[in-house]
Coordinates of N, CA and C in Angstrom, one line a residue:
X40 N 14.8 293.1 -33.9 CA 13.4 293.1 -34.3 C 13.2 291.9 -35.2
X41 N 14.2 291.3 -35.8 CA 14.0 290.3 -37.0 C 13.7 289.2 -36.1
X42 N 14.3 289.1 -35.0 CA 14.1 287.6 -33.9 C 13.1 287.4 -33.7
X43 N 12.6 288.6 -33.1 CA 11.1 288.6 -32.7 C 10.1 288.4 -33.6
X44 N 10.2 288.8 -35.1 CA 9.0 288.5 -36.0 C 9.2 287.4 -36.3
X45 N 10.5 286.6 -36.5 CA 10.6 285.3 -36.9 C 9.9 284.2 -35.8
X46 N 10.2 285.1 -34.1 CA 9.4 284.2 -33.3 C 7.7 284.1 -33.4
X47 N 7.3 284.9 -34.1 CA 6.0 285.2 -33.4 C 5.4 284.3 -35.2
X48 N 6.3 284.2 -36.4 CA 5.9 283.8 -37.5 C 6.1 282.1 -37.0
X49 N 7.0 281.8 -36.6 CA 6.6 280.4 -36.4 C 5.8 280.0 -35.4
X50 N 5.3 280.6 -34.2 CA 4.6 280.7 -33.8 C 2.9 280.5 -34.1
X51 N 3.2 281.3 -35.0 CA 1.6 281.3 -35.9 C 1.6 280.3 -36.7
X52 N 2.4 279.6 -37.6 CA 2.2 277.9 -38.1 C 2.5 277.1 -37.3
X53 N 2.7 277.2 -36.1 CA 3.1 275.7 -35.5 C 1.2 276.2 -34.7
X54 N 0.6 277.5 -34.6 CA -0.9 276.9 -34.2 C -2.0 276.7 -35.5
X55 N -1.3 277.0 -36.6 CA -2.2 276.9 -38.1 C -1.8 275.5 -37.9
X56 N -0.6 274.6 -37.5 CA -0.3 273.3 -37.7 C -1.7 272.5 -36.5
X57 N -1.6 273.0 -35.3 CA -2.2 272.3 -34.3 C -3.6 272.1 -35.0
X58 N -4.5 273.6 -35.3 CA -5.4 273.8 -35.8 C -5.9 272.7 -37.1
X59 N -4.4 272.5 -37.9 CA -5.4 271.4 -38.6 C -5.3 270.3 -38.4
X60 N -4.1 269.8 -37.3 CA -3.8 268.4 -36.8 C -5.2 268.2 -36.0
X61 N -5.9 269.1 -35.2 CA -7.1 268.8 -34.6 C -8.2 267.8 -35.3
X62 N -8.0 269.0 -36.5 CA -9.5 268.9 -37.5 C -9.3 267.8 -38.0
X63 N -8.2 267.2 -38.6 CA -8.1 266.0 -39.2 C -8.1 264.6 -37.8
X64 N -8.2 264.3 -37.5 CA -7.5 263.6 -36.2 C -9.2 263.8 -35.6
X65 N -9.8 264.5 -35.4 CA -11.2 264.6 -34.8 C -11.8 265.0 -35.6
X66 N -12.7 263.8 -35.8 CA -14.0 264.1 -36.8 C -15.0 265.0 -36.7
X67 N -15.7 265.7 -37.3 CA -17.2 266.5 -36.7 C -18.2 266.2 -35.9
X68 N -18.6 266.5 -34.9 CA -19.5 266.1 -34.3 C -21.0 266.2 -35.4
X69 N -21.5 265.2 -35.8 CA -23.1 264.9 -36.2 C -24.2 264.5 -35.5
X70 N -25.0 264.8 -35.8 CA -26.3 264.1 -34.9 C -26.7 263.2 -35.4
X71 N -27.1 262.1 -34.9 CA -27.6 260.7 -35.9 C -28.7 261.2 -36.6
X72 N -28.3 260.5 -37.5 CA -29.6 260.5 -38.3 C -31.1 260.1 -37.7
X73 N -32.6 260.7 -37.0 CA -33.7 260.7 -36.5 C -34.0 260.9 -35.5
X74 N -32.7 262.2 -34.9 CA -32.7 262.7 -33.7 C -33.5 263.7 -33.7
X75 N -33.8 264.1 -32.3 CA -34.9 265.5 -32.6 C -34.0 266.9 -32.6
X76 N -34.5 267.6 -33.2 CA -34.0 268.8 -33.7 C -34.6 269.8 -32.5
X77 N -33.5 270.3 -31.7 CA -33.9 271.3 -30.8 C -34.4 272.6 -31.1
X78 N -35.3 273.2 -30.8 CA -35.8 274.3 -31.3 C -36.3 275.1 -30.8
X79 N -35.5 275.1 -29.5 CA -35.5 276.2 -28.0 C -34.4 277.1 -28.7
X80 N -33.3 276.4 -29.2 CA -31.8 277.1 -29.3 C -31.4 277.8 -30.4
X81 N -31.4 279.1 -30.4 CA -31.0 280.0 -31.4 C -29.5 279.5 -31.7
X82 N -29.5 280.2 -33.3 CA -28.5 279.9 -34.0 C -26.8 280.6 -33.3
X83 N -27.4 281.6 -33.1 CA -26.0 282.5 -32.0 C -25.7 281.3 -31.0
X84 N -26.6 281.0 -29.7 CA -26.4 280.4 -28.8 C -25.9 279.1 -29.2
X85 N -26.2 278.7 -30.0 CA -25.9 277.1 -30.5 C -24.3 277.4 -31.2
X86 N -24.0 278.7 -31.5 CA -22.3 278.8 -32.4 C -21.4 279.3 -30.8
X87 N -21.9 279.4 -29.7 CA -21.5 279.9 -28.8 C -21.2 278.7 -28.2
X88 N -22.1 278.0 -27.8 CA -21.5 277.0 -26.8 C -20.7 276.0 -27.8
X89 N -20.7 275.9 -28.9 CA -19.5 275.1 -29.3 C -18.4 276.1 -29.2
X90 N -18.2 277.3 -29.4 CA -17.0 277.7 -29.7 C -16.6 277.8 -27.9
X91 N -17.3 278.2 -27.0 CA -16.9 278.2 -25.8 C -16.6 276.9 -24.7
X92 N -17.1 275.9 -25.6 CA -17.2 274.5 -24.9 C -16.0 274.1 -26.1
X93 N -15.8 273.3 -26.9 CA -14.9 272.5 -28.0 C -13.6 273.6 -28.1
X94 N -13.9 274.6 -28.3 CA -13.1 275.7 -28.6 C -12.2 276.6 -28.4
X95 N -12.7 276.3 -27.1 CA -12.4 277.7 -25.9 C -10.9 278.1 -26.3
X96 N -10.6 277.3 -26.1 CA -8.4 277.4 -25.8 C -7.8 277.9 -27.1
X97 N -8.3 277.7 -28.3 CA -8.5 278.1 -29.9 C -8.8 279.4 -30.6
X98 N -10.6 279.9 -29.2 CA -10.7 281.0 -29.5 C -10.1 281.7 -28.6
X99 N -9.4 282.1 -27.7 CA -8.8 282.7 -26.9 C -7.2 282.8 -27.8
X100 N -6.5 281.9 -28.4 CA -5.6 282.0 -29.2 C -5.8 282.7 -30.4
X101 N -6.8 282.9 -31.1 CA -7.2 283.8 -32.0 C -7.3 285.1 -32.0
X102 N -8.1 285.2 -30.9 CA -8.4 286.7 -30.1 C -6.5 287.3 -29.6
X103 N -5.9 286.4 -29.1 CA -4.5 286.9 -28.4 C -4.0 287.6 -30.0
X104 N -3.9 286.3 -31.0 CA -3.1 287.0 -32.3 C -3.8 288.3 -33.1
X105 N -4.9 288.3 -32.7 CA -5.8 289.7 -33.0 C -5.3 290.1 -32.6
X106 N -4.7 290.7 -31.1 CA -4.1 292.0 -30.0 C -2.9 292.1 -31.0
X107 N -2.4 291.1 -30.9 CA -1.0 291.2 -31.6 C -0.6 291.9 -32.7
X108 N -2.0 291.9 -33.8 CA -1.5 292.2 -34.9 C -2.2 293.4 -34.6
X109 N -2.9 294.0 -34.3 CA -3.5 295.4 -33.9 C -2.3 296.0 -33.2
X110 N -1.6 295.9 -32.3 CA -0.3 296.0 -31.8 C 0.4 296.5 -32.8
X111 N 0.9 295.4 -33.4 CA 2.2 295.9 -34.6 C 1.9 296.8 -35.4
X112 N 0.7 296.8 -35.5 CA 0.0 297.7 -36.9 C 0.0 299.1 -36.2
X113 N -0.9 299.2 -35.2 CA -0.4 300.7 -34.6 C 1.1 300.7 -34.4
X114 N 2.3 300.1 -34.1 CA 3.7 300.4 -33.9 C 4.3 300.7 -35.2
X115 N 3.9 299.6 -36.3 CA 4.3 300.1 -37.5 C 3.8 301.3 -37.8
X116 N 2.9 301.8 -37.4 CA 2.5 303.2 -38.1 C 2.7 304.8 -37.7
X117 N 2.9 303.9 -36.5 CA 3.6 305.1 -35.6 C 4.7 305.9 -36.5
X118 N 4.5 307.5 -36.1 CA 5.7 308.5 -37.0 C 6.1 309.1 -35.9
X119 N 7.3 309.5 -35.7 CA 8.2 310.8 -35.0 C 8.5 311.7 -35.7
X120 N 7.8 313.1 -36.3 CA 8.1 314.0 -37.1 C 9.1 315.0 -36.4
X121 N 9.6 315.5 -37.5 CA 10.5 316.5 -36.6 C 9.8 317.5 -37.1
X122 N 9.7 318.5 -35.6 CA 9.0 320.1 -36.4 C 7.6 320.1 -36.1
X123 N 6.9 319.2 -35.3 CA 6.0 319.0 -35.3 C 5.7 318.7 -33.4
X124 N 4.9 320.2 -32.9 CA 5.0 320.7 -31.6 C 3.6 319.5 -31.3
X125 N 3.7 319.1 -30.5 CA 3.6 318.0 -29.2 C 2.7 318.5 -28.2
X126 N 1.7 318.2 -27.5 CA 1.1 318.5 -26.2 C 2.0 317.4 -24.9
X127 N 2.1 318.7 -23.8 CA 3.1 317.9 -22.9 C 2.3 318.2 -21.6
X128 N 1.6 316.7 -22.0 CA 0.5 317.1 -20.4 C 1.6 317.5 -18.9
X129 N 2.9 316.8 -19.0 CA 3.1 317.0 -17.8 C 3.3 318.5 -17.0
X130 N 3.5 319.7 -18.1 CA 3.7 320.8 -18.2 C 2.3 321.4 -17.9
X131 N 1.3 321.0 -18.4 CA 0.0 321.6 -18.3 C -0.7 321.5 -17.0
X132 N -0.1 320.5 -16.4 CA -0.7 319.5 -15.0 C 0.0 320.7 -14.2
X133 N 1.4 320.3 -14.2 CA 2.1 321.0 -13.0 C 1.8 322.6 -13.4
X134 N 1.6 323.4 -13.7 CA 1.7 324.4 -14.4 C 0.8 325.2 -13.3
X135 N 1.5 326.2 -12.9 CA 0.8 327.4 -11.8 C -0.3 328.2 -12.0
X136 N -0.9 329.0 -11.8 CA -1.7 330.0 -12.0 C -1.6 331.4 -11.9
X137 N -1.1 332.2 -13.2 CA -0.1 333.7 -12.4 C -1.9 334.7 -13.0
X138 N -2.6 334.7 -12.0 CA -3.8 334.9 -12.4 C -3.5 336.0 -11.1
X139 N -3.9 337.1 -11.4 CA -4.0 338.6 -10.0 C -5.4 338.7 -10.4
X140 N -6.3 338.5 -8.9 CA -7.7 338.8 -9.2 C -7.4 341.0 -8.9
X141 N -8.5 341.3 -9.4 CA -8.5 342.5 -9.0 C -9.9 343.0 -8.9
X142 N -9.9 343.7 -8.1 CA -11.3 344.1 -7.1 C -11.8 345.6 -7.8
X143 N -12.7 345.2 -9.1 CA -13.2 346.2 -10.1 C -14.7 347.0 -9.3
X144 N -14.5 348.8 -9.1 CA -15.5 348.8 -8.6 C -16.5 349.6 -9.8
X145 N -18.0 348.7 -10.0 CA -18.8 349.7 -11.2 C -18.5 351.7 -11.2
X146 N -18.0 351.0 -12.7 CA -17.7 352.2 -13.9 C -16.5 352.5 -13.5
X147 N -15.6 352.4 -13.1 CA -14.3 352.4 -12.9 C -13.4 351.1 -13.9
X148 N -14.4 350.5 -14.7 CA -13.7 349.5 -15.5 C -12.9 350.1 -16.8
X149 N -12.1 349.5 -17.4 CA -11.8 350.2 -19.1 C -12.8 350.5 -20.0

């Protein structure tokens, strides 16, 4: 288990490393100064196409370490109690029917 968190921890700074080697190394995109201001494009749509156009590969790496850590977190929390009765669908699936219809005729019931 130690291998694996150590793989997955350097993992995660060698892309915290890429992430800032990006940022530093490419500057922000600006608009020049006396350009026209588009004002068809909502603020959502405008955070979208950067992040799906400049970003894509980034955000998809973000989202993967999300799964990841949602993963561990439900495994870490996972309990096996002892003493503590279980539903076992496969018993409930296969499981027969010892049902006898019986042919009740009125007022002859209990």
């Amino acid at each position: 288990m130690l291998p694996l968190g150590v793989l997955v921890g350097v993992t995660l700074f060698l892309e915290l490393g890429a992430l800032l080697y990006e940022s530093m190394v490419k500057p922000l995109a600006v608009a020049p100064a006396g350009s026209p201001i588009p004002t068809d494009v909502t603020n959502a749509a405008a955070i979208g196409a950067v992040l799906y156009t400049n970003y894509a590969l980034l955000f998809q790496l973000a989202g993967l370490i999300l799964l990841v850590a949602m993963i561990g977190a439900i495994v870490l929390t996972q309990r096996h109690r002892f003493g503590v009765r279980r539903q076992r669908i496969h018993k409930q699936v296969s499981r027969t029917a010892d049902i006898a219809l019986v042919n009740v005729r009125p007022g002859e019931g209990a």
